[in-house]
Short mmCIF file of C-alpha atoms in Angstrom, two decimals:
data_model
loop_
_atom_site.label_atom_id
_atom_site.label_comp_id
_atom_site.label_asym_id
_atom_site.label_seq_id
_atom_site.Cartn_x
_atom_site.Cartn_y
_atom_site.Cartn_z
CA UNK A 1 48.52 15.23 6.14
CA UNK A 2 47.85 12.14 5.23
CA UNK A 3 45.04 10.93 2.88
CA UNK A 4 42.24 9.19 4.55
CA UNK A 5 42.03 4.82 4.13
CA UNK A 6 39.50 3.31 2.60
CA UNK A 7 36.24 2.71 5.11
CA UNK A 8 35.75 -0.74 5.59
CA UNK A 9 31.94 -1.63 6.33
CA UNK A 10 31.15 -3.92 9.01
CA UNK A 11 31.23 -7.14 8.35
CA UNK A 12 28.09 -8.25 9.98
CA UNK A 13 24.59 -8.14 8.45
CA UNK A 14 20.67 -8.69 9.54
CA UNK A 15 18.70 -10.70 7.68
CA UNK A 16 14.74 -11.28 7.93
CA UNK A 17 12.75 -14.17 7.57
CA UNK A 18 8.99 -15.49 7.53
CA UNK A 19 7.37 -13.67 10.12
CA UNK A 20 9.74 -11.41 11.16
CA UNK A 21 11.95 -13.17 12.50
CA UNK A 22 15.61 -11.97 12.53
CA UNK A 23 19.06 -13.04 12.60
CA UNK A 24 23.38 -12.02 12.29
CA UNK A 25 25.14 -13.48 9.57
CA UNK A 26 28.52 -12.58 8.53
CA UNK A 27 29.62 -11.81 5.03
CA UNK A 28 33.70 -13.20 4.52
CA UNK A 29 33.51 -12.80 0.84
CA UNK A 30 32.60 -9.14 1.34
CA UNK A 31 29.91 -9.88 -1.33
CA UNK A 32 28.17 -5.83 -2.02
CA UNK A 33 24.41 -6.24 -0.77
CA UNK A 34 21.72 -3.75 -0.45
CA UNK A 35 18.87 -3.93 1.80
CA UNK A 36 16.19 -6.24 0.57
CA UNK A 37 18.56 -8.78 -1.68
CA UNK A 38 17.64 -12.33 -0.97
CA UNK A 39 20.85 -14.45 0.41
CA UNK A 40 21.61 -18.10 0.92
CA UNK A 41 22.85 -17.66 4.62
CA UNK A 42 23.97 -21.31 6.35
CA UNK A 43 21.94 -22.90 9.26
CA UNK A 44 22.51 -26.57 10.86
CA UNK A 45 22.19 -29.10 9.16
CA UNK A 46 21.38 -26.80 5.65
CA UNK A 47 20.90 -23.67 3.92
CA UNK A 48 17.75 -21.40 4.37
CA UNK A 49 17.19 -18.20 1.88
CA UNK A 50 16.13 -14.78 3.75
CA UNK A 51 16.26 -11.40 3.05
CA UNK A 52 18.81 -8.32 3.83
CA UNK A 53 17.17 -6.37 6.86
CA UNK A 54 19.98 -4.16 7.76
CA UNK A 55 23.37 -3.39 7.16
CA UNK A 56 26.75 -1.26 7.83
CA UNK A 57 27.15 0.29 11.32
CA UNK A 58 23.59 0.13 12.49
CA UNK A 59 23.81 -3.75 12.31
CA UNK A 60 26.66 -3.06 15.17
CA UNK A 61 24.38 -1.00 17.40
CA UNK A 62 21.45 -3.58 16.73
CA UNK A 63 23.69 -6.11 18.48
CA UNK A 64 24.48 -3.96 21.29
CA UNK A 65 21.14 -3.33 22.16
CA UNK A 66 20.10 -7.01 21.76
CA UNK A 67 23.13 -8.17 23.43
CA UNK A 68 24.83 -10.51 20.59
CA UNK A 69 28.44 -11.29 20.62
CA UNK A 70 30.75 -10.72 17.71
CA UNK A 71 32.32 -14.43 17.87
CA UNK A 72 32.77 -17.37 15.83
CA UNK A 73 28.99 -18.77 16.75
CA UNK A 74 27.84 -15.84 14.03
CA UNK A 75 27.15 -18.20 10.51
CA UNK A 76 28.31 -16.63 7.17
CA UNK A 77 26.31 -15.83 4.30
CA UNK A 78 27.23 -17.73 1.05
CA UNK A 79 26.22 -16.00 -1.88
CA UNK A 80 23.30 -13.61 -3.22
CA UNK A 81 20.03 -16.13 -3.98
CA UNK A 82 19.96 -16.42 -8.12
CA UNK A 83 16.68 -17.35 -10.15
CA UNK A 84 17.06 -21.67 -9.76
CA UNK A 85 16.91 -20.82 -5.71
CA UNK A 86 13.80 -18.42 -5.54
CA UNK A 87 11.94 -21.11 -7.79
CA UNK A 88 12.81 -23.76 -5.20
CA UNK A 89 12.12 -21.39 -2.47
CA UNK A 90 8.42 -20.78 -3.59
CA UNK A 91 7.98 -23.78 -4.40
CA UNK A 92 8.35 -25.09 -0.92
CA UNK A 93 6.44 -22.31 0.46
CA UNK A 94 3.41 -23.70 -1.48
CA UNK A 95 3.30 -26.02 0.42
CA UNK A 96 3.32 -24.58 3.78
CA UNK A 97 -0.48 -24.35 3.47
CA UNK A 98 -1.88 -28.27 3.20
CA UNK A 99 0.86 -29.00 5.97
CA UNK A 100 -0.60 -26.92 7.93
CA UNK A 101 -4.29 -27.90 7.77
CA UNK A 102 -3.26 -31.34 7.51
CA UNK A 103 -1.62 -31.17 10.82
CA UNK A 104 -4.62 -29.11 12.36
CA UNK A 105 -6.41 -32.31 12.00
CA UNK A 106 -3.83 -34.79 13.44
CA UNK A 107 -3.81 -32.56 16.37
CA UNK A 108 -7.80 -32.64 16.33
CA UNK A 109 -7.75 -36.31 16.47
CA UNK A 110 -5.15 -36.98 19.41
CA UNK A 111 -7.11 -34.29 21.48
CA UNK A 112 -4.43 -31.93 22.46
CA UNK A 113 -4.96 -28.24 23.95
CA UNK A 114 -2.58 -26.61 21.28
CA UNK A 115 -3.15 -24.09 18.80
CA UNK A 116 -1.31 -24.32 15.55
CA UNK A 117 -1.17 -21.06 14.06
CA UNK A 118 1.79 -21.41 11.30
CA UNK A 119 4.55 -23.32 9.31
CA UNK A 120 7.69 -22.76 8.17
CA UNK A 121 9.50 -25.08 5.46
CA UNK A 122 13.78 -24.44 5.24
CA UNK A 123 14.78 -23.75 1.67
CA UNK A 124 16.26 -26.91 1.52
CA UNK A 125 13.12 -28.90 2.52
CA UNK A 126 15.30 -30.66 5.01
CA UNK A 127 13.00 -29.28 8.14
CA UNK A 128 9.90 -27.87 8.74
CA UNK A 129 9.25 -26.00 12.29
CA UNK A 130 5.67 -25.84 13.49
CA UNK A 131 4.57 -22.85 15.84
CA UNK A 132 2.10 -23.43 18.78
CA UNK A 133 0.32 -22.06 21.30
CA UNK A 134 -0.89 -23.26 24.68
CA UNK A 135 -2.16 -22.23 27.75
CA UNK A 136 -0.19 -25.73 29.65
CA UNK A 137 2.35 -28.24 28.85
CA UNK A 138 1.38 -30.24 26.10
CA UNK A 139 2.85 -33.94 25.25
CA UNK A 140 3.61 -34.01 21.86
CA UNK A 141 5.69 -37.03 21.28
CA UNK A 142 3.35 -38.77 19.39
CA UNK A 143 2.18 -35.84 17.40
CA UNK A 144 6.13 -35.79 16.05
CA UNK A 145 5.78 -39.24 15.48
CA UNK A 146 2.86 -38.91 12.98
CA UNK A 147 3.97 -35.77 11.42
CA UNK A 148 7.36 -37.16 10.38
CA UNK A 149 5.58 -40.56 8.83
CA UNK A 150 2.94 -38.39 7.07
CA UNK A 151 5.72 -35.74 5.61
CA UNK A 152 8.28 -37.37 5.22
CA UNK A 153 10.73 -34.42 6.92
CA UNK A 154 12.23 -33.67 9.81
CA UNK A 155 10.10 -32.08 12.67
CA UNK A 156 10.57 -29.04 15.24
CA UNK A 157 8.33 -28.00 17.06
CA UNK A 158 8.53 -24.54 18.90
CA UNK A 159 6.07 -22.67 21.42
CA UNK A 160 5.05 -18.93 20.96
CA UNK A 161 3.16 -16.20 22.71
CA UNK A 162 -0.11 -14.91 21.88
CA UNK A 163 1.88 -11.65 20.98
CA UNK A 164 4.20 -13.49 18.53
CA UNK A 165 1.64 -15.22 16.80
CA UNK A 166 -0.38 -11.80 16.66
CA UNK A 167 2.60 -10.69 15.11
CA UNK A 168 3.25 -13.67 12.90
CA UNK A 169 -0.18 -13.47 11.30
CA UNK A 170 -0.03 -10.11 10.61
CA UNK A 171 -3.34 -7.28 10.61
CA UNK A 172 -4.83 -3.93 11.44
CA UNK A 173 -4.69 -2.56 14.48
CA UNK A 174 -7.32 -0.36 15.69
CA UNK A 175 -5.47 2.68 15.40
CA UNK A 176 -6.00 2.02 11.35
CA UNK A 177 -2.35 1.03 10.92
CA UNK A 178 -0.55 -2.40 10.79
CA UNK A 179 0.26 -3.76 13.88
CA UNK A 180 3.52 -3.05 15.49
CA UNK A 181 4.13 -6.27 16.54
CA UNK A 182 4.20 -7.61 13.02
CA UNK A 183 6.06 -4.33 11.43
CA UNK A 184 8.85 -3.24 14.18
CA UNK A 185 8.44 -4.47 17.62
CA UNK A 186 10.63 -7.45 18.44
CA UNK A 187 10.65 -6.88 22.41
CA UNK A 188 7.16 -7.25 24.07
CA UNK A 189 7.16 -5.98 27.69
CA UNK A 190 5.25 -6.61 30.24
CA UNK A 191 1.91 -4.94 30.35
CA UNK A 192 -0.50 -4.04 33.41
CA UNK A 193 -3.60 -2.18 33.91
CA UNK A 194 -1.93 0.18 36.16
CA UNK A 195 -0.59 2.05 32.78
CA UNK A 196 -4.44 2.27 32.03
CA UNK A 197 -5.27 3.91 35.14
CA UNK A 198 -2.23 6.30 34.79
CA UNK A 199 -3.52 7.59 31.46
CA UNK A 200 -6.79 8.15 32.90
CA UNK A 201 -8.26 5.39 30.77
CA UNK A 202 -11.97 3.57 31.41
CA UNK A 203 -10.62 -0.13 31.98
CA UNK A 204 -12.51 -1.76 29.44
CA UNK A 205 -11.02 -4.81 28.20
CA UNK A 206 -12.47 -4.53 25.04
CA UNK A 207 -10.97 -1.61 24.60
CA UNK A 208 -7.66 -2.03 25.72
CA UNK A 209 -6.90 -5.46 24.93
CA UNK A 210 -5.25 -5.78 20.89
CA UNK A 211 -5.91 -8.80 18.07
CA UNK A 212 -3.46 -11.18 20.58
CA UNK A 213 -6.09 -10.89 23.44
CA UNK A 214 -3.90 -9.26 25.71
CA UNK A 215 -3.28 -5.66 26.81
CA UNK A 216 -2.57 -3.24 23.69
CA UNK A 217 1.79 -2.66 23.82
CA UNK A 218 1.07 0.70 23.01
CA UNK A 219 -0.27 1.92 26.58
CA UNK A 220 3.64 1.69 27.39
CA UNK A 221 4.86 4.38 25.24
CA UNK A 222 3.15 7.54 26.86
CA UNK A 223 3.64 6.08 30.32
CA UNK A 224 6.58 7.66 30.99
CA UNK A 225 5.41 11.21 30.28
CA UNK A 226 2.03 10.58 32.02
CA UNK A 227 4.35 9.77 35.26
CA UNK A 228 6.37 13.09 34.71
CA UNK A 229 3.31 15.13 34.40
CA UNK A 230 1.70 13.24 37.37
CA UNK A 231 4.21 14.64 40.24
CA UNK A 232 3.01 18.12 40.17
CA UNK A 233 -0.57 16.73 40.93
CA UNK A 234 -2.00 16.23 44.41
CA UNK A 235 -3.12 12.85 44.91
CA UNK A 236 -6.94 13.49 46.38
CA UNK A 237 -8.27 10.25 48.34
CA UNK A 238 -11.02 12.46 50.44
CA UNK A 239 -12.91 15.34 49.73
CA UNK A 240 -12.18 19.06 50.33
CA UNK A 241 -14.05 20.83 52.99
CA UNK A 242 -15.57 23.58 51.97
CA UNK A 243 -18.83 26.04 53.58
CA UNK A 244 -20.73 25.39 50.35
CA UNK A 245 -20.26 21.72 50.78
CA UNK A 246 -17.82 18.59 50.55
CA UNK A 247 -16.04 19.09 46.82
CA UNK A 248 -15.61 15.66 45.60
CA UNK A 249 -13.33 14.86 42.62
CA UNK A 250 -14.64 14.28 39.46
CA UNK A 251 -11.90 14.63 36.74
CA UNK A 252 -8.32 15.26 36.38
CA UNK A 253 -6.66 16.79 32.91
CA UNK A 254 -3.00 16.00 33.60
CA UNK A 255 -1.14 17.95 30.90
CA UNK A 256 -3.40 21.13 32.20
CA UNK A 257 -2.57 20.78 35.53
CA UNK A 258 -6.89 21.55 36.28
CA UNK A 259 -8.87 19.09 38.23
CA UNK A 260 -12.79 19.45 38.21
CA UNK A 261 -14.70 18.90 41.65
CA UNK A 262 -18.31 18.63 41.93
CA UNK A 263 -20.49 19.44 45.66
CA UNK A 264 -23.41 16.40 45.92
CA UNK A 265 -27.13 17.15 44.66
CA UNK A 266 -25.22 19.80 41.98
CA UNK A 267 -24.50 18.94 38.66
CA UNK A 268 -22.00 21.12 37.54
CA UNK A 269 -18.55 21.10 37.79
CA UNK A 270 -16.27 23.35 38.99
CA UNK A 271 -12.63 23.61 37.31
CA UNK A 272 -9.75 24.47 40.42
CA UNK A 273 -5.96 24.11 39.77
CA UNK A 274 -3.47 22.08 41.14
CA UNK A 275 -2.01 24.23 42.85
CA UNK A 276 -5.27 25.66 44.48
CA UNK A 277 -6.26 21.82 45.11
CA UNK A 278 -3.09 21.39 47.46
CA UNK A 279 -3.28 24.84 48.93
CA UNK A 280 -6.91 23.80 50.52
CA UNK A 281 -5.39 20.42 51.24
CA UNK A 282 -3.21 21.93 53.60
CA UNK A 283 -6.12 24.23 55.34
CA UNK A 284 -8.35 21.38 55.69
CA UNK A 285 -5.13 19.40 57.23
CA UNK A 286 -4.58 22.18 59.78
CA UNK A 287 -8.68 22.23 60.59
CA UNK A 288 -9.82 25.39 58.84
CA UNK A 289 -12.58 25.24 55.78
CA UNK A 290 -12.26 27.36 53.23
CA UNK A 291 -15.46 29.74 51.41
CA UNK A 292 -14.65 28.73 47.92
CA UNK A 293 -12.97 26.55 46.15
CA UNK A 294 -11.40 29.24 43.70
CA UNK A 295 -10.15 32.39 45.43
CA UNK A 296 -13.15 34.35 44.31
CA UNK A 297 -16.91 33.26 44.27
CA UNK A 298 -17.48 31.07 41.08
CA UNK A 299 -19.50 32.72 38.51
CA UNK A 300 -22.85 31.44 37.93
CA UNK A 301 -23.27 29.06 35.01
CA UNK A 302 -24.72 30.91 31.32
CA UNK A 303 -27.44 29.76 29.51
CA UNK A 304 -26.69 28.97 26.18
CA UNK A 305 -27.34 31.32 23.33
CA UNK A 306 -28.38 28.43 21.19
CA UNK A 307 -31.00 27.28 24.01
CA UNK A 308 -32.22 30.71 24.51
CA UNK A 309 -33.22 31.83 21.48
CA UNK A 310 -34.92 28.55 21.02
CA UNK A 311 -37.24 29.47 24.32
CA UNK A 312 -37.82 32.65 22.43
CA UNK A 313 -39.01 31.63 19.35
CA UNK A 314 -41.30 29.18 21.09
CA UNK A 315 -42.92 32.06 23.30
CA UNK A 316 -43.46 34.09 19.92
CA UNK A 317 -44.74 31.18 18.55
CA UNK A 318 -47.66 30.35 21.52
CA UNK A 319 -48.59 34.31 21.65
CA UNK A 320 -48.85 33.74 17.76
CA UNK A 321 -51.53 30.69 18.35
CA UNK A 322 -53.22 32.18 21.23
CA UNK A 323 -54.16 35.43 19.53
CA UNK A 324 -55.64 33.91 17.18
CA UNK A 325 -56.92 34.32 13.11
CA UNK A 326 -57.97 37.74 12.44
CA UNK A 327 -61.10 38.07 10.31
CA UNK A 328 -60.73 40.62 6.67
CA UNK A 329 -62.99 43.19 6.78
CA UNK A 330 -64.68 42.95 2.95
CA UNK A 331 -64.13 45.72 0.78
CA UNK A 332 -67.31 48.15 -1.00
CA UNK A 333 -66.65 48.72 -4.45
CA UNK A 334 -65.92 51.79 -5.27
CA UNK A 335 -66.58 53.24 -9.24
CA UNK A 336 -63.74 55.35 -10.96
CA UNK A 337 -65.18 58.53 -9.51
CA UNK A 338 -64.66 57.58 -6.07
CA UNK A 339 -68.60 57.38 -5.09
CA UNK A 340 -69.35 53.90 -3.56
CA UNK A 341 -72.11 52.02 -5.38
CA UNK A 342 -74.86 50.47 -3.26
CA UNK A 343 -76.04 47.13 -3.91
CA UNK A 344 -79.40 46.81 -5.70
CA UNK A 345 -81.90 44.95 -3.75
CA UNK A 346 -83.29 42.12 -5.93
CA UNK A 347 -86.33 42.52 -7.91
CA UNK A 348 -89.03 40.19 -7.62
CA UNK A 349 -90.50 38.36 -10.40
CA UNK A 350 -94.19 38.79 -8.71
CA UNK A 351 -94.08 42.75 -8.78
CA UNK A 352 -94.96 44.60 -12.31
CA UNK A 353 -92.41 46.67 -14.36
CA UNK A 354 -93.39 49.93 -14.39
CA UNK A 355 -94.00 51.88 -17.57
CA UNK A 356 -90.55 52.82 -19.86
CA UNK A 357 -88.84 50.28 -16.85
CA UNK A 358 -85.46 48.79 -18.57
CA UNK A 359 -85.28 45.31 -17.45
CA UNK A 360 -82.72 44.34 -14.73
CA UNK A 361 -79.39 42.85 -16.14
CA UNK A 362 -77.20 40.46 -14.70
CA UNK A 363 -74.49 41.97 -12.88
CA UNK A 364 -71.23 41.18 -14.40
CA UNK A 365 -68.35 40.07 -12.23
CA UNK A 366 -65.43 42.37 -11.12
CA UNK A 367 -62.57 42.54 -12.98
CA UNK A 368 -60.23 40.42 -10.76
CA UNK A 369 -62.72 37.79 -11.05
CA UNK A 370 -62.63 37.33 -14.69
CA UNK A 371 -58.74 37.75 -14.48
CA UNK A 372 -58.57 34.40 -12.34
CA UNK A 373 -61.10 32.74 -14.11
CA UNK A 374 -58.82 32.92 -17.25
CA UNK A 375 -55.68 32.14 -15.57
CA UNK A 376 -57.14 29.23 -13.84
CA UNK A 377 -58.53 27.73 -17.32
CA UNK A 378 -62.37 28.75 -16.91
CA UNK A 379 -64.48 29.51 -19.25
CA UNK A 380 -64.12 33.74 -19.68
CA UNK A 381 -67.51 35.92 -20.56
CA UNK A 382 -67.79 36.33 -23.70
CA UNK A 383 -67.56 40.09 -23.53
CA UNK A 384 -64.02 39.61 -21.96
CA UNK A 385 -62.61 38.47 -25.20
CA UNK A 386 -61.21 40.81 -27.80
CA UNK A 387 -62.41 44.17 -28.92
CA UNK A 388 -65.11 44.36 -32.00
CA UNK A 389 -63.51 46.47 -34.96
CA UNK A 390 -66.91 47.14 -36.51
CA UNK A 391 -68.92 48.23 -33.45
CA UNK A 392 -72.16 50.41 -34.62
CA UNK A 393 -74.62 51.71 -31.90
CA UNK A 394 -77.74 49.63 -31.21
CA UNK A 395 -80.82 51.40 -31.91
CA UNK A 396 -84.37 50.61 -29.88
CA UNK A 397 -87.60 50.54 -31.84
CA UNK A 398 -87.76 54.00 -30.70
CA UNK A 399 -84.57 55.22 -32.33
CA UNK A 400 -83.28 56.58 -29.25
CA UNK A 401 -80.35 55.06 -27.74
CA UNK A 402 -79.95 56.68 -25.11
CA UNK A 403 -82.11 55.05 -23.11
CA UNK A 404 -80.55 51.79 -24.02
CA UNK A 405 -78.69 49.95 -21.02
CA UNK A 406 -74.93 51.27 -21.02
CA UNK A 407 -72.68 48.41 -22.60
CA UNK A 408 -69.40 48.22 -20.93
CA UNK A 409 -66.02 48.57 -22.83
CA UNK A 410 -63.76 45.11 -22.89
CA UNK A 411 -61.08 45.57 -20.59
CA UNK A 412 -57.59 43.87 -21.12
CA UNK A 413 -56.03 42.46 -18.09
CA UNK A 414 -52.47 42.92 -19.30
CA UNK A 415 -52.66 46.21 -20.86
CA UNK A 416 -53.74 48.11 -18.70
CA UNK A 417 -54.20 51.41 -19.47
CA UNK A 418 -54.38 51.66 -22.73
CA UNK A 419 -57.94 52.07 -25.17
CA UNK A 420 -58.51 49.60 -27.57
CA UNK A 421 -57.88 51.12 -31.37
CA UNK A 422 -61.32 52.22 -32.84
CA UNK A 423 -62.20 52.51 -36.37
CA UNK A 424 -63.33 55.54 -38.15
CA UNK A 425 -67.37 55.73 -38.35
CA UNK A 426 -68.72 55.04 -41.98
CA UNK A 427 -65.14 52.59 -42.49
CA UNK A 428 -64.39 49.28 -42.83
CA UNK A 429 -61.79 47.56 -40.37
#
């Protein structure tokens, strides 16, 4: 067998310039490129500097499919763009801007219906080309005129579409991405609002209309698999006959094949195939109304979980109201032995003490009572405080103590429980 030849690339390459625009050039000195190297390619009457797009057999396919014959018209490429070009380059694209505004007000003083939207110097500076848009036919010939005496260069000028100067300027689409037209898209098509209505789309022009002001290019690219999935629907232009009512059409989901009907004063809607849909078609075209629009009674509609346990809560709730506070019942305090201890009805000051009669003391509040009363910073009874280490028994004149008014023990409110440590008689603490 013999050894395989050497692959020769093709000889044809695409190269990008300002604003996406593209062009062939061919490469005779077979000079090696890569995608994105600037070039010096040849145009008429000069040289313009772009950049490698594309290259090897996918530059031959390109043509195909834009229809570009491999003849002698194709222009050559003369070398790869070194540091003295690129410096010329930007330099004349610095000045792209003030001829631009500069020419937005020549235009403003003649009074023409044109929009200038951008401008393009040749590496060169031999030529500039100025893009436009208009809605009519605009004379221009003494807009030329004044541009050539106030630059100094030779004009072109060259109309665009709202599209291509969409795509010239460049932006975000509403999708969040950058716009097709400035990125990829070189062929605009024709678009209609009957790819809107297709899709099942509200024909808001808002909406559906992109940066340009026209309808958004990308309601073309599902239209062909909206159309496929359309021929297995029935097309419904009156309403079906049914005995619970007329069933009029109120949405179709395409890729489900379901379309939802509604009857008039309900407001639900009731989910029925295709195929069902142009089964009762048929009935209805022969004369005969069918029971239901499913083959079995639709199942009435469930509440929502979320809605019913609100209702219940809210029923709980008014019971709650209506029943109202109850009152507490006060407790009788009870003594440690379990009897209950009557209030003592108050003494007054007008009737005399009887004979060997202690006097009344002043009842001492309960224990909870003195508890708060600490906690909440008041002042505590004296007694409350802490236990007296040298406690000796009051004696009366008498001697007996006995008959002396009982003197209660100082309780401690976290130690509950235990007695307070008492000294030895006849010590000292």
């Amino acid at each position: 067998m013999d050894l395989p030849t050497a692959f020769e690339e093709f000889d044809i390459v695409e190269v990008r310039f300002k604003g996406g625009r593209k062009d062939f050039f061919r490469n005779p000195n077979r000079v090696e490129l890569i995608t994105g190297d600037p070039v010096v390619v040849d145009v008429p009457n000069g040289h313009h500097i772009g950049h490698v797009s594309l290259k090897g057999e996918l530059v031959r396919l390109q043509m195909l499919k834009k229809k570009v014959d491999n003849n002698e018209e194709i222009r050559s490429i003369y070398r790869v763009a070194n540091e003295r070009d690129m410096e010329k380059f930007n330099e004349v694209r610095d000045l792209e801007g003030t001829t631009m505004y500069r020419a937005r007000e020549i235009i403003q003083d003649l009074r023409l219906k044109m929009k200038l939207s951008d401008v393009e110097y040749q590496a060169d500076k031999s030529k500039a080309t100025f893009y436009y848009s208009a809605d009519d036919r605009v004379d221009f010939r003494d807009l030329i005129k004044k541009l050539a005496e106030e630059f100094k260069i030779r004009i072109e000028m060259r109309q665009i579409s709202l599209r291509h100067e969409a795509g010239r300027l460049g932006g975000i689409g509403s999708c969040g991405r950058e716009l097709c037209c400035s990125t990829w898209l070189t062929d605009f098509k024709s678009v209609s609002t009957t790819a809107a209505r297709y899709q099942n789309l509200s024909l808001n022009p808002s909406k559906l209309s992109g940066q340009c002001g026209r309808l958004k290019c990308c309601l073309n690219y599902e239209l062909e698999t909206y159309m496929v999935a359309l021929k297995d629907i029935p097309t419904v232009s009156r309403p079906l006959q049914t005995k619970q009512g007329d069933a009029i059409l109120q949405k179709t989901d395409i890729f489900k094949k379901m379309m939802w009907f509604g009857f008039r004063g309900d407001n639900n809607w009731y989910p029925v195939p295709a195929s069902r849909v142009q089964e009762i078609q048929e009935l209805n075209a022969k004369g005969t109304v069918v029971e239901f629009l499913l083959q079995e009674a639709p199942p009435e509609p469930k509440q929502n979980e979320f809605v019913t346990q609100v209702e219940g809560n809210l029923e709980r709730l008014d019971d709650k109201f209506k029943s109202g506070k109850k009152k507490k019942k006060k407790k009788k305090k009870t003594n440690p032995d379990g009897a209950v201890t009557a209030k003592p009805a108050p003494a007054s000051a007008a009737e005399p003490r009887a004979a060997g009669e202690q006097p009344q003391h002043r009842k001492q509040k309960p224990f909870h009572q003195k508890n708060r009363n600490k906690t909440e910073g008041g002042n505590a009874p004296k007694q409350a405080a802490q236990p007296v280490q040298n406690a000796q028994p009051a004696q009366t004149a008498s001697g007996d103590a006995s008959q002396q008014p009982r003197k209660q023990k100082p309780r401690r409110p976290f130690n509950k429980g235990k007695k307070p440590d008492q000294p030895k008689p006849g010590t000292n603490a």
